[in-house]
Coordinates of C-alpha atoms and ligand atoms in Angstrom, one line a residue:
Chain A
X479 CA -1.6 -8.9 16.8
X480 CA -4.7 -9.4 18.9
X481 CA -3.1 -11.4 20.8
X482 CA 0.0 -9.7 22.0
X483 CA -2.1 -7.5 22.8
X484 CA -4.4 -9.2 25.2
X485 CA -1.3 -9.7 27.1
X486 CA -0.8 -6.6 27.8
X487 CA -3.9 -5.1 29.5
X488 CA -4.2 -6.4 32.9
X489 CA -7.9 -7.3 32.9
X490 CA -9.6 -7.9 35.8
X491 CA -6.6 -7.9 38.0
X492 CA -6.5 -6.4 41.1
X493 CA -3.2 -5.1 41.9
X494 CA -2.9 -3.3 38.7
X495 CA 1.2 -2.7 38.8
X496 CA 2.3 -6.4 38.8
X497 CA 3.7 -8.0 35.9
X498 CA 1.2 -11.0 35.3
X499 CA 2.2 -14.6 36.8
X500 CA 3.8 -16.9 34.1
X501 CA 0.4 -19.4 34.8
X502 CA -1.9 -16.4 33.6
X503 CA -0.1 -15.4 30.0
X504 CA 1.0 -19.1 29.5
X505 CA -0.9 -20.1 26.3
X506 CA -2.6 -23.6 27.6
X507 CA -5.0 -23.6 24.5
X508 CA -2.2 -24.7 22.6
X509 CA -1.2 -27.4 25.4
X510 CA -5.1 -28.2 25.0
X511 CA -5.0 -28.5 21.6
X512 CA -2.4 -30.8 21.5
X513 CA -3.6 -33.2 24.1
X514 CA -6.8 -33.6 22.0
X515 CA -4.9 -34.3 19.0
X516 CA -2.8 -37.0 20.4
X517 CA -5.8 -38.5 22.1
X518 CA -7.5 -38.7 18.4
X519 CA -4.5 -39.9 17.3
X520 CA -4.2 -42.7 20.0
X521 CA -7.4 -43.7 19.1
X522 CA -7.0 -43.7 15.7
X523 CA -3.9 -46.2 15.8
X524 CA -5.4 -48.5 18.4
X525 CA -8.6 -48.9 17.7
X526 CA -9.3 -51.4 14.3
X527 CA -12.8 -49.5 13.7
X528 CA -10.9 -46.0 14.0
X529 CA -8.3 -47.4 12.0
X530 CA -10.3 -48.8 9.0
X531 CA -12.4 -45.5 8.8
X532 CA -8.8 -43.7 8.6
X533 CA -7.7 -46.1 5.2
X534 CA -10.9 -45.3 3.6
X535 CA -10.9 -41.5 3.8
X536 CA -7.2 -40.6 3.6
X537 CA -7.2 -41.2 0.2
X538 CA -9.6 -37.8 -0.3
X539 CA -6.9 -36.1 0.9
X540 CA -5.1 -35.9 -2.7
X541 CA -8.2 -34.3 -4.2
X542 CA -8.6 -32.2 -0.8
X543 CA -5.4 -30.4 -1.3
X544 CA -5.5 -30.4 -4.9
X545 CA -9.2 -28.4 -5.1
X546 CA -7.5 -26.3 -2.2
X547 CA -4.3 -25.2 -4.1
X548 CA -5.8 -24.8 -7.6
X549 CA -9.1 -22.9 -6.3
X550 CA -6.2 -20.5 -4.4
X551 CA -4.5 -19.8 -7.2
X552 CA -7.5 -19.1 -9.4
X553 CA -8.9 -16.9 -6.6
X554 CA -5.8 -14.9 -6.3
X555 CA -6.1 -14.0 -9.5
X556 CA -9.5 -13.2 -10.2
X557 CA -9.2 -11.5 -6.2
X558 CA -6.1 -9.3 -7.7
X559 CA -7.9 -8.4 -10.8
X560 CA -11.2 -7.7 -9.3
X561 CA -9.4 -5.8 -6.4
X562 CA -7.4 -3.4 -8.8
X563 CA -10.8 -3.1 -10.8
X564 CA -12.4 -1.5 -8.5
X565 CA -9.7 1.1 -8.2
X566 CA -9.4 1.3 -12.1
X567 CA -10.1 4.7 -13.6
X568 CA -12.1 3.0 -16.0
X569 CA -15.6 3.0 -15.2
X570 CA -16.4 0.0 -16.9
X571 CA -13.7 -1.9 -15.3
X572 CA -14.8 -0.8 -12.0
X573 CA -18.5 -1.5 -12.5
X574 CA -18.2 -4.8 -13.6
X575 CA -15.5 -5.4 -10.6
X576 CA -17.7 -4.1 -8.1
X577 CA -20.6 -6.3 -9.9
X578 CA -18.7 -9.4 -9.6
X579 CA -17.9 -8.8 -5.8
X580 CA -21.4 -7.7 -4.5
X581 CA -23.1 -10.4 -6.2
X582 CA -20.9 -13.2 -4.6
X583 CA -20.7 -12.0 -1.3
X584 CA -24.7 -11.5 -1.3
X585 CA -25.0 -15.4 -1.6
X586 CA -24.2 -17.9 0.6
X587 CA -21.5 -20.4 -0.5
X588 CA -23.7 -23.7 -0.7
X589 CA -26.3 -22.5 -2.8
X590 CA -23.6 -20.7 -5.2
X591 CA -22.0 -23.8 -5.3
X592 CA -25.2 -25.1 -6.6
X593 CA -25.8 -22.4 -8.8
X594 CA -23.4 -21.9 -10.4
X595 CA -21.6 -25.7 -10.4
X596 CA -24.9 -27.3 -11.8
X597 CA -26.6 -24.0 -13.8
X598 CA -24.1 -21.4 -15.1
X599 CA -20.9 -23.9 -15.6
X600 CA -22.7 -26.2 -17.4
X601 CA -24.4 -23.4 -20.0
X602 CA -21.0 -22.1 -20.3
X603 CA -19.2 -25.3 -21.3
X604 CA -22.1 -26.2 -23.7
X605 CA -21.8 -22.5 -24.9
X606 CA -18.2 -22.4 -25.6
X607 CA -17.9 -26.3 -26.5
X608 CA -15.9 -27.7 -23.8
X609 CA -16.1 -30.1 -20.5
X610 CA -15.0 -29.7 -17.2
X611 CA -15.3 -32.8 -14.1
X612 CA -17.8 -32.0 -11.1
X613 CA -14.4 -31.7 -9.3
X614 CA -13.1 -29.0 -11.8
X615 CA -16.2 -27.1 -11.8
X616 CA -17.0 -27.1 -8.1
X617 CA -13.2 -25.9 -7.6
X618 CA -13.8 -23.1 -10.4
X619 CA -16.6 -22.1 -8.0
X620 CA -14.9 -22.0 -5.0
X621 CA -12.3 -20.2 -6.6
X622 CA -15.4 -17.7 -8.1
X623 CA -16.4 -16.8 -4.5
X624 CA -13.4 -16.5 -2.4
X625 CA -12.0 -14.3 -5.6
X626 CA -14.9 -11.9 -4.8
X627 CA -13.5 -11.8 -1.2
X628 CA -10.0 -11.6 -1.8
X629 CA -11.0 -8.6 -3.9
X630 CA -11.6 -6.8 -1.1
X631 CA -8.9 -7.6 0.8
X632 CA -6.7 -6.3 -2.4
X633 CA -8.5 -3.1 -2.8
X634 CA -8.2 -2.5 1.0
X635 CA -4.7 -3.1 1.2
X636 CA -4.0 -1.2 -1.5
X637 CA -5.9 1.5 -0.4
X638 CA -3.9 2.0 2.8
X639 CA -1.2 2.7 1.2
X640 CA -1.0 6.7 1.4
X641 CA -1.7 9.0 -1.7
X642 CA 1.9 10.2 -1.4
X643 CA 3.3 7.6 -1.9
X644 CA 2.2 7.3 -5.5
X645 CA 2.6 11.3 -6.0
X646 CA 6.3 10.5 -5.0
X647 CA 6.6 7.9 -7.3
X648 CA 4.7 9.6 -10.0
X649 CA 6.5 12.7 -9.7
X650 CA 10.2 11.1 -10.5
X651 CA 8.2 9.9 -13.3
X652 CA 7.3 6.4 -12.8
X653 CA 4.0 5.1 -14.9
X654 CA 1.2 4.4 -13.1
X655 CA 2.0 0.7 -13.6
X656 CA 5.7 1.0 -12.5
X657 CA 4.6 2.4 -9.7
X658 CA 1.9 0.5 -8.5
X659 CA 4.2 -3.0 -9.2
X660 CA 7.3 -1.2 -7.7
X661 CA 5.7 1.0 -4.5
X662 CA 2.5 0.1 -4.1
X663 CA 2.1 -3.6 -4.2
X664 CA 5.0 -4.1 -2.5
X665 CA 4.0 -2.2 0.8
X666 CA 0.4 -3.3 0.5
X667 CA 1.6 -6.9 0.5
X668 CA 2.4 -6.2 4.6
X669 CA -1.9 -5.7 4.9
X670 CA -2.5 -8.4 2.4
X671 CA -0.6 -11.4 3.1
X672 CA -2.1 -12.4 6.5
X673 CA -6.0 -12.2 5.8
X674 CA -5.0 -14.1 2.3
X675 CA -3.5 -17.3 4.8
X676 CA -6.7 -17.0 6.5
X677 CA -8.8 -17.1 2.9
X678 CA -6.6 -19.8 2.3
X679 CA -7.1 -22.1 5.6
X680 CA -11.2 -20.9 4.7
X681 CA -11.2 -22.6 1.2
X682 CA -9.5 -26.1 2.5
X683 CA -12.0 -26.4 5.2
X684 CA -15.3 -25.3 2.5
X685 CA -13.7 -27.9 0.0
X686 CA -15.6 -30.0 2.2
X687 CA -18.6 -29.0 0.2
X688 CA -17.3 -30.4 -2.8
X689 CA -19.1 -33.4 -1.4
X690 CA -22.4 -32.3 -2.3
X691 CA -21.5 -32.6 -5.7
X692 CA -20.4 -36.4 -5.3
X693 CA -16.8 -35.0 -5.7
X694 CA -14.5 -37.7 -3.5
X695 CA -12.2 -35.6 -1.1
X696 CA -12.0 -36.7 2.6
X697 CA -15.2 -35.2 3.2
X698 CA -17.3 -37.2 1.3
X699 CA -15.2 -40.4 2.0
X700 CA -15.8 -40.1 5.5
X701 CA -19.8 -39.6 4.3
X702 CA -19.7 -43.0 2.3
X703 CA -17.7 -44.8 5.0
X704 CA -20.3 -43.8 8.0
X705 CA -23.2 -44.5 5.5
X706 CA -22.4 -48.2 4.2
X707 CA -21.0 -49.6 7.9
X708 CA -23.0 -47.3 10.1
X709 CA -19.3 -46.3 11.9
X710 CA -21.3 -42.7 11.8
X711 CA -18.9 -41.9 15.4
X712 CA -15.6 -43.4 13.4
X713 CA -15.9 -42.1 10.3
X714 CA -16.5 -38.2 11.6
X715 CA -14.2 -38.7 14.2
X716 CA -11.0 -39.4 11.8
X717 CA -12.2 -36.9 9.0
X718 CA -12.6 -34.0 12.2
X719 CA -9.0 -35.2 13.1
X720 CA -7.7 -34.6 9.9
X721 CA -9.1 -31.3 8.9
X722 CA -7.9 -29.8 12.5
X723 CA -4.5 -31.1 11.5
X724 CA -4.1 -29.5 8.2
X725 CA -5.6 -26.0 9.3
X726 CA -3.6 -26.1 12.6
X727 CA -0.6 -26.8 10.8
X728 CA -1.4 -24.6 8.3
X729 CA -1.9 -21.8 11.1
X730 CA 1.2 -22.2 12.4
X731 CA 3.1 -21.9 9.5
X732 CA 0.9 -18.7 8.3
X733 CA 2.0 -17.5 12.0
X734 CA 5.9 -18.3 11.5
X735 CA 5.4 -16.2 8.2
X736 CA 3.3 -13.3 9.4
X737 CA 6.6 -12.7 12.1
X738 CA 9.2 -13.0 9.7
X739 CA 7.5 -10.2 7.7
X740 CA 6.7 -8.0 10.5
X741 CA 10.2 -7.7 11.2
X742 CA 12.6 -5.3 9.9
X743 CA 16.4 -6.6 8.7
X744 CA 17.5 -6.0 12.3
X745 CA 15.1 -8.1 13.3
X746 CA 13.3 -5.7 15.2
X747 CA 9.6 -5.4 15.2
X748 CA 8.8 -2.7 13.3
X749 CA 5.7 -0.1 13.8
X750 CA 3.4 -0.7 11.0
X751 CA 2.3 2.1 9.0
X752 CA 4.3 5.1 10.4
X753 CA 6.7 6.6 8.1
Chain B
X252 CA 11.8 27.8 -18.5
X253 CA 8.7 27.6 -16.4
X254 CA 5.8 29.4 -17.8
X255 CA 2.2 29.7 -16.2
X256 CA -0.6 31.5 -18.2
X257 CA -4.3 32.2 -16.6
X258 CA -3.9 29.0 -14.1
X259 CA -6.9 28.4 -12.4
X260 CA -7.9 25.1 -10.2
X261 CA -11.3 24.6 -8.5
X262 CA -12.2 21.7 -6.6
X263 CA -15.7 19.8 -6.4
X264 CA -16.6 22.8 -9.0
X265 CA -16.7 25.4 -5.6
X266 CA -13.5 25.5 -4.1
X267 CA -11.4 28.0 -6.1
X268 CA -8.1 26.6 -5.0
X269 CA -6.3 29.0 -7.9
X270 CA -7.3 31.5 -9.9
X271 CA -6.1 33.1 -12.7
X272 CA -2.4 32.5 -11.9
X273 CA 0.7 34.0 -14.2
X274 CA 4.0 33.1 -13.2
X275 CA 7.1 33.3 -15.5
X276 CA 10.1 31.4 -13.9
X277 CA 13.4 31.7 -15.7
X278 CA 16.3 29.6 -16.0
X279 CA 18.3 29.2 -12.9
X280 CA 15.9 31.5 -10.7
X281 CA 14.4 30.9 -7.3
X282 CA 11.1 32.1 -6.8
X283 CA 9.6 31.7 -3.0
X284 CA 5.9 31.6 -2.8
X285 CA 4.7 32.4 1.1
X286 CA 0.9 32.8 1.9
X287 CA -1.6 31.4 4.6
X288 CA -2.8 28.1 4.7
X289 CA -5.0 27.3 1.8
X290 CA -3.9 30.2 -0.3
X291 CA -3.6 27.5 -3.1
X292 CA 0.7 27.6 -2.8
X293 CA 0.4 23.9 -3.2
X294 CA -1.7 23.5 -5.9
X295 CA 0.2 26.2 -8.0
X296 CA 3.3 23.7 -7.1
X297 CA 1.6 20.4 -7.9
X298 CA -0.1 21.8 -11.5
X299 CA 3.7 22.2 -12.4
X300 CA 4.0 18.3 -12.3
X301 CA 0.3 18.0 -13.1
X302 CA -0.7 16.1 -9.9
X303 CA -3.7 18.3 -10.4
X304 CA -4.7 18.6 -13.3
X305 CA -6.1 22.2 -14.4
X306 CA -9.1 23.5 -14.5
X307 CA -8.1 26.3 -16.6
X308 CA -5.0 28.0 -18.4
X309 CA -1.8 26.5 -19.5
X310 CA 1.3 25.5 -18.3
X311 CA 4.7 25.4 -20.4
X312 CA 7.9 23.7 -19.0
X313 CA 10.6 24.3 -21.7
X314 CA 8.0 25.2 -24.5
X315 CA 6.0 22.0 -23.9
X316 CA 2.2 22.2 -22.6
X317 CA 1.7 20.3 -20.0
X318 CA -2.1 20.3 -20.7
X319 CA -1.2 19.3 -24.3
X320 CA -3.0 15.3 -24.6
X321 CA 0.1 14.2 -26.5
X322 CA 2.6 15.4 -24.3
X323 CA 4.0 12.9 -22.2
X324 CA 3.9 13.4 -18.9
X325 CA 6.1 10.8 -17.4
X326 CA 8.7 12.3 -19.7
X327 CA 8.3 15.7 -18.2
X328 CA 8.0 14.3 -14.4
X329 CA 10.7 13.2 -14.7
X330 CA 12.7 16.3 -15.9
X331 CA 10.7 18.2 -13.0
X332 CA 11.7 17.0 -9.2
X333 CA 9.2 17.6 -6.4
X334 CA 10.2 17.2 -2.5
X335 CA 7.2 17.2 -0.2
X336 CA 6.4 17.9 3.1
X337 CA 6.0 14.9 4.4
X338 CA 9.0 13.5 2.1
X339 CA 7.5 10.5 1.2
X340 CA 10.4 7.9 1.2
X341 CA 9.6 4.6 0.2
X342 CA 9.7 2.9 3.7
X343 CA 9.9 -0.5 2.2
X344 CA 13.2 0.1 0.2
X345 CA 17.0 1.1 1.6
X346 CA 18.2 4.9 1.2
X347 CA 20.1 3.3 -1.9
X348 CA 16.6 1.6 -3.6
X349 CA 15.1 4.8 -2.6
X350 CA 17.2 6.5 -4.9
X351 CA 18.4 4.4 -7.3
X352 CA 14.1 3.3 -8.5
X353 CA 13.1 5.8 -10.4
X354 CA 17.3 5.8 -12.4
X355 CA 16.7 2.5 -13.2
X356 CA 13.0 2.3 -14.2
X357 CA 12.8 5.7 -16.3
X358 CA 16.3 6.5 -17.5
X359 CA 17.1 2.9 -18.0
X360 CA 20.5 3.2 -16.0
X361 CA 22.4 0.0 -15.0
X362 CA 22.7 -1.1 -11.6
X363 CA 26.0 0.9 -11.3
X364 CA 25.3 3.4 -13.1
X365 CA 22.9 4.3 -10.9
X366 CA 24.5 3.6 -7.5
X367 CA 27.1 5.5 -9.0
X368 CA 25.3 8.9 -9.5
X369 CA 23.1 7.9 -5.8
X370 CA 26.5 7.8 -4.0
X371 CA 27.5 11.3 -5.5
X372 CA 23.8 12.8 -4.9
X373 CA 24.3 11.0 -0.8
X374 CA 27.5 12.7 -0.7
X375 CA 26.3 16.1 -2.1
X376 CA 23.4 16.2 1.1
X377 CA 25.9 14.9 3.4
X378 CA 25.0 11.5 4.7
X379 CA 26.8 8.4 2.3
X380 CA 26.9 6.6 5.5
X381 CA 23.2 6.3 5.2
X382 CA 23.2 4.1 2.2
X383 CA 21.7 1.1 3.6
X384 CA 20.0 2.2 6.3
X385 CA 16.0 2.3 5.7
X386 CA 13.7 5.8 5.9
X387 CA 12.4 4.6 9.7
X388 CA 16.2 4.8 10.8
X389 CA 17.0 8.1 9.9
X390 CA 15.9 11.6 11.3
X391 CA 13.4 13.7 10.0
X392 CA 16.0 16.4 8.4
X393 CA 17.9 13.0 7.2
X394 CA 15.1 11.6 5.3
X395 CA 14.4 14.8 3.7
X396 CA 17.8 15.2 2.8
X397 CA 17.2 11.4 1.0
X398 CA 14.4 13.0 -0.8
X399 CA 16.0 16.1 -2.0
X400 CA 18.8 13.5 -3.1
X401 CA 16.4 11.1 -4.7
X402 CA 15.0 13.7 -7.0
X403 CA 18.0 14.9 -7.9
X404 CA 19.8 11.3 -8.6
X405 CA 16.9 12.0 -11.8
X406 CA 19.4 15.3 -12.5
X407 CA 16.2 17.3 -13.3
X408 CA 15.9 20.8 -14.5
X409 CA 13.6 22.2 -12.0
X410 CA 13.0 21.3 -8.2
X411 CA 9.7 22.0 -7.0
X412 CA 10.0 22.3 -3.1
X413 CA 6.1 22.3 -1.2
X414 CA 7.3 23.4 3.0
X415 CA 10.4 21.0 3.1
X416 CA 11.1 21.8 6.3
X417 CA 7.8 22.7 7.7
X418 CA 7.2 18.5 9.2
X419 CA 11.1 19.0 10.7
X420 CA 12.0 19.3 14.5
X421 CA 13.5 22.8 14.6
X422 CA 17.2 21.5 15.2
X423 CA 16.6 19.7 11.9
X424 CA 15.5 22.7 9.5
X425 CA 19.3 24.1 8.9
X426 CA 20.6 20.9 7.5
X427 CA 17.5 21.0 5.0
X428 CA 17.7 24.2 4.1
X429 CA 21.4 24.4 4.0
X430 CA 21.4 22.1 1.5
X431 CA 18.9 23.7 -0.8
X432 CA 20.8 27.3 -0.2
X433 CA 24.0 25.0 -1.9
X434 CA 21.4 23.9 -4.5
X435 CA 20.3 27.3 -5.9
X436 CA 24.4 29.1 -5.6
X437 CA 24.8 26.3 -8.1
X438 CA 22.2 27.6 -10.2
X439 CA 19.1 25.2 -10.1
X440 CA 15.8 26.3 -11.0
X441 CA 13.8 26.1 -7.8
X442 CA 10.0 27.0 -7.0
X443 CA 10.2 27.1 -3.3
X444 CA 6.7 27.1 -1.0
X445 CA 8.6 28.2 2.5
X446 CA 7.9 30.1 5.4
X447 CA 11.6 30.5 6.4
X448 CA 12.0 34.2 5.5
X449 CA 16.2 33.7 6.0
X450 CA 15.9 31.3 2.8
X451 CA 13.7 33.5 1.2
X452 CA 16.3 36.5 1.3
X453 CA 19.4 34.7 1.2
X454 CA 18.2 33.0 -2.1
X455 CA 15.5 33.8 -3.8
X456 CA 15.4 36.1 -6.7
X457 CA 11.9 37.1 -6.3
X458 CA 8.8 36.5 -3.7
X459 CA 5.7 35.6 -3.6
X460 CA 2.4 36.6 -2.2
X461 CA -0.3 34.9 -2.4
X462 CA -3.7 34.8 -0.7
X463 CA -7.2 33.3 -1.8
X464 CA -5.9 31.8 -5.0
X465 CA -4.4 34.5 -6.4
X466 CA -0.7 36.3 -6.5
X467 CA -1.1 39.5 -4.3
X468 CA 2.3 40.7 -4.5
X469 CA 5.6 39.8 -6.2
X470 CA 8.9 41.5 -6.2
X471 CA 12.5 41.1 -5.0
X472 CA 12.4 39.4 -1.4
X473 CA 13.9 42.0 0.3
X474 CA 11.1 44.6 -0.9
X475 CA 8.1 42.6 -0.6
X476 CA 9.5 41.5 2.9
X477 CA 10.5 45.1 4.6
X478 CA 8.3 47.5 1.7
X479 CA 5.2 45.6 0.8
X480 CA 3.2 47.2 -1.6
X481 CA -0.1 45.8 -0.6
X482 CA -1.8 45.7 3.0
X483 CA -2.3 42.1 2.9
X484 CA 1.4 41.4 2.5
X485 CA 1.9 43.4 5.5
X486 CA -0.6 42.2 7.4
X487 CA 0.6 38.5 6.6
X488 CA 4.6 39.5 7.6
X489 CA 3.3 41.1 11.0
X490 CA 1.3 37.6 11.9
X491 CA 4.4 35.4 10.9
X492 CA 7.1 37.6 12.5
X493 CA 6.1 38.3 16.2
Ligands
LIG1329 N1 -7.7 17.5 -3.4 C1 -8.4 18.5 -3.0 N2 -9.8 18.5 -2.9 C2 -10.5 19.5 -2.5 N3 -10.0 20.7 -2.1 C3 -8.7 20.8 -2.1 C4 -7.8 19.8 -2.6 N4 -6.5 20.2 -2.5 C5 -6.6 21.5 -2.0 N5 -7.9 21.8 -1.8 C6 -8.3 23.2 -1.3 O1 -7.7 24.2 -2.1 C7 -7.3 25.3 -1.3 C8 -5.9 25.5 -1.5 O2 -5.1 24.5 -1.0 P1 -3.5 24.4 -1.0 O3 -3.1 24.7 -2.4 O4 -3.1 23.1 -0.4 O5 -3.1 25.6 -0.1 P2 -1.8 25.9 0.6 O6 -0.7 25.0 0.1 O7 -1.5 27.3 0.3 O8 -2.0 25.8 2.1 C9 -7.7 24.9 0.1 O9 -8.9 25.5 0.4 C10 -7.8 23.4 0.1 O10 -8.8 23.0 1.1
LIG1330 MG1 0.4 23.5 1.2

């Protein structure tokens, strides 16, 4: 959005009529982008230092993605539940939602991680009789924070949905539930779905503090690679190459999606939120 | 059919939105309620489907209290049909989903079934063509006519209208109203908040009045309209009719 928008307004421009040349609305960040990825690229497949860092940390990619994916889904979860408890009639419900939120998003993630990884996890498990990995239990934690801030990306997007909406619904008699799941949800999705890619892109780049917990995605590969051979410029170099790959890509997919949902089944844009 | 004993509604404990409210609505009558804004026509209209709740009094649609804990109020939404304003389509479903929701989720109809009774209901407000179109497509008069037809897909006994046609372009306010004039010839129970005085005459069986809360005046529409009873009636006509 932002950026369609910057298009438009002419700033700075002195002859305020004309239609901007092609060279000033061109998007060369991308060209930029590109370029620097095939130079890391070149490097990596011609140079033998650049290319033994590469073997030994693209292995961490499968625990990468995996902590990424499963602390997601968790998050959604405990984000959609947290998120509708906050609009709950129920004031416990809503207290303990609104509990759960302002205490996570008071705390920095690396200490959390600590805390609650190497403290509460732990006193839970031993509570409750059960054992999860250092990789499980940092990924639980992940998924503990960003649920706290998809929460409030649920509650807003429901929120702008307007009250009439639901009186309309209610009124032919629809439960609160039906109408929520059938009326609700369904347009709220339209505010929802973007900022959730970019919670999304967030957690596979913070999976990176798995590492602290000895937990061997490509982060902490590319730690014990630089460490034991001193390749400090090699070993950073490929694991910055492959984290701008996966959230670029992921960017442009989220991108491709965001479009597709923008736009009605004419394929016209449509004006979001009127009606 | 509709009956309203001692209603009262107060907001934030000092806004006395209604107070002390008797209505009596028969079977197949149209009652037009007029008043200025924030008279509390709306909330008389919305206690009826208990999107507010009461403060006070009781309200009995077919012998069943609304205010009643066991009474089920889905049940009795569902039986009462409620066009707004603003008509409140569903933007994110066709005409046809529009209507055919609430069929299939609270009367358990089958998917024909209830495209079958949406087509006749389309038909009956004059636009089938509009099936598949969505609500940001169609006019203003045409999406209202969508709502009038969604609520009555639900065939309920009581419409509950709350300034249909007061959000409408003026070319757009005949094909409303025309359509609820053909509503109450065939004998619908209607509660009707309106300022369209032709509607009022040509099909209501009684007005009326009300101003801070309470009912000032109510009587056949021709009498409150040309032989109020009550200064503030008058004085309400003369601002609306220039
Ligand atoms: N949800 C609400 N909260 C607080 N005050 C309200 C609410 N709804 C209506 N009111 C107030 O109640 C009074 C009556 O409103 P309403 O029934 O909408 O009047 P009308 O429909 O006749 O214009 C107004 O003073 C209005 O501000
Ligand atoms: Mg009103």
């Amino acid at each position: 959005m932002a950026k369609s928008q910057g298009k438009k307004e002419n700033r700075g421009r002195k002859n305020l009529s004309d239609t901007p040349a092609w060279w000033d609305t061109f998007p060369w960040w991308g060209i930029a982008i590109v370029a620097i990825l095939l130079w890391m690229g070149y490097q990596i497949v011609t140079k033998d230092s650049y290319d033994l860092a590469w073997e030994r940390v693209i292995p961490g990619i499968r625990i990468t993605i995996t902590a990424t994916l499963q602390a997601f889904a968790i998050a959604l979860a405990l984000g959609l539940l947290a998120g509708m408890g906050q609009l709950s009639r129920n004031v416990f419900s809503r207290n303990l939602a609104r509990t759960y939120v302002e205490f996570i998003r008071g705390i920095p993630i690396l200490p959390l991680i600590f805390t609650v990884a190497l403290v509460l996890l732990p006193q839970i498990q031993d509570a409750l009789g059960f054992k999860l990995s250092f990789q499980m239990r940092a990924t639980v934690t992940l998924a503990f924070i960003y649920g706290a801030y998809m929460a409030e990306i649920f509650r807003g997007g429901i929120q702008s949905i307007a009250a009439g909406q639901v009186e309309a619904g209610r009124s032919l008699g629809l439960s609160r539930r039906q109408t929520m799941n059938s009326i609700v949800l369904p347009q709220a999705m339209r505010a929802i779905i973007p900022p959730l890619g970019n919670d999304f892109i967030a957690i596979l780049k913070d999976t990176s503090l798995l590492s602290v917990l000895g937990v061997l995605e490509i982060t902490q590969r590319a730690r014990q690679f630089s460490a034991s051979t001193f390749k400090f410029r090699e070993g950073y170099f490929v694991l910055a190459f492959i984290y701008l790959v996966l959230t670029l890509g992921l960017s442009l997919l989220l991108g491709l999606l965001e479009r597709r949902m923008t736009r009605d089944d004419r394929g016209v844009r449509s004006n979001r939120g009127i009606d | 059919m509709i009956s309203i004993k001692n209603l009262s509604k107060t907001f934030n404990k000092n806004i006395h939105a209604v107070r002390n409210v008797d209505l009596e609505i028969d079977e197949g009558e149209v009652v037009v309620i007029v008043g200025p804004s924030g008279s509390g026509k709306s909330t008389v209209l919305r206690c009826i489907n208990r999107l507010e709740v009461p403060t006070e009094g009781s309200i009995a649609i077919d012998g069943v209290e609304l205010t009643d804990p066991k009474c089920n109020i889905d049940e009795i939404r569902a039986e009462v049909g409620m066009v707004f304003q603003q008509f409140n389509l569903f933007p994110h479903l066709t005409v046809m989903d529009n209507i055919c929701l609430a069929q299939r989720k609270v009367r358990g109809k089958s998917k024909s079934e209830a495209n079958e009774m949406a087509m006749k209901q389309l038909l009956r407000v004059g636009i089938p063509d509009k099936a598949d179109s969505y609500p940001r497509q169609l006019s203003g008069g045409q999406q209202q006519r969508v709502a009038i037809a969604r609520s009555l897909s639900m065939e309920p006994k009581i419409m509950l209208f709350d300034e249909p046609t007061s959000a409408l372009d003026p070319e757009m306010v005949k094909e409303v109203l025309d359509v609820m004039l053909e509503l109450a010839s065939e004998g619908m129970t209607m509660a009707v908040v309106t300022h369209e005085m032709g509607f009022a005459k040509a099909a209501g069986d009684r007005l009326v009045f009300m101003d801070e809360g309470m009912i000032v005046e109510i009587g056949p529409p021709n009498k409150v309209f040309e032989n109020p009873e009550e200064q503030r009636t008058k004085d309400f006509f003369d601002k609306i009719l220039y």
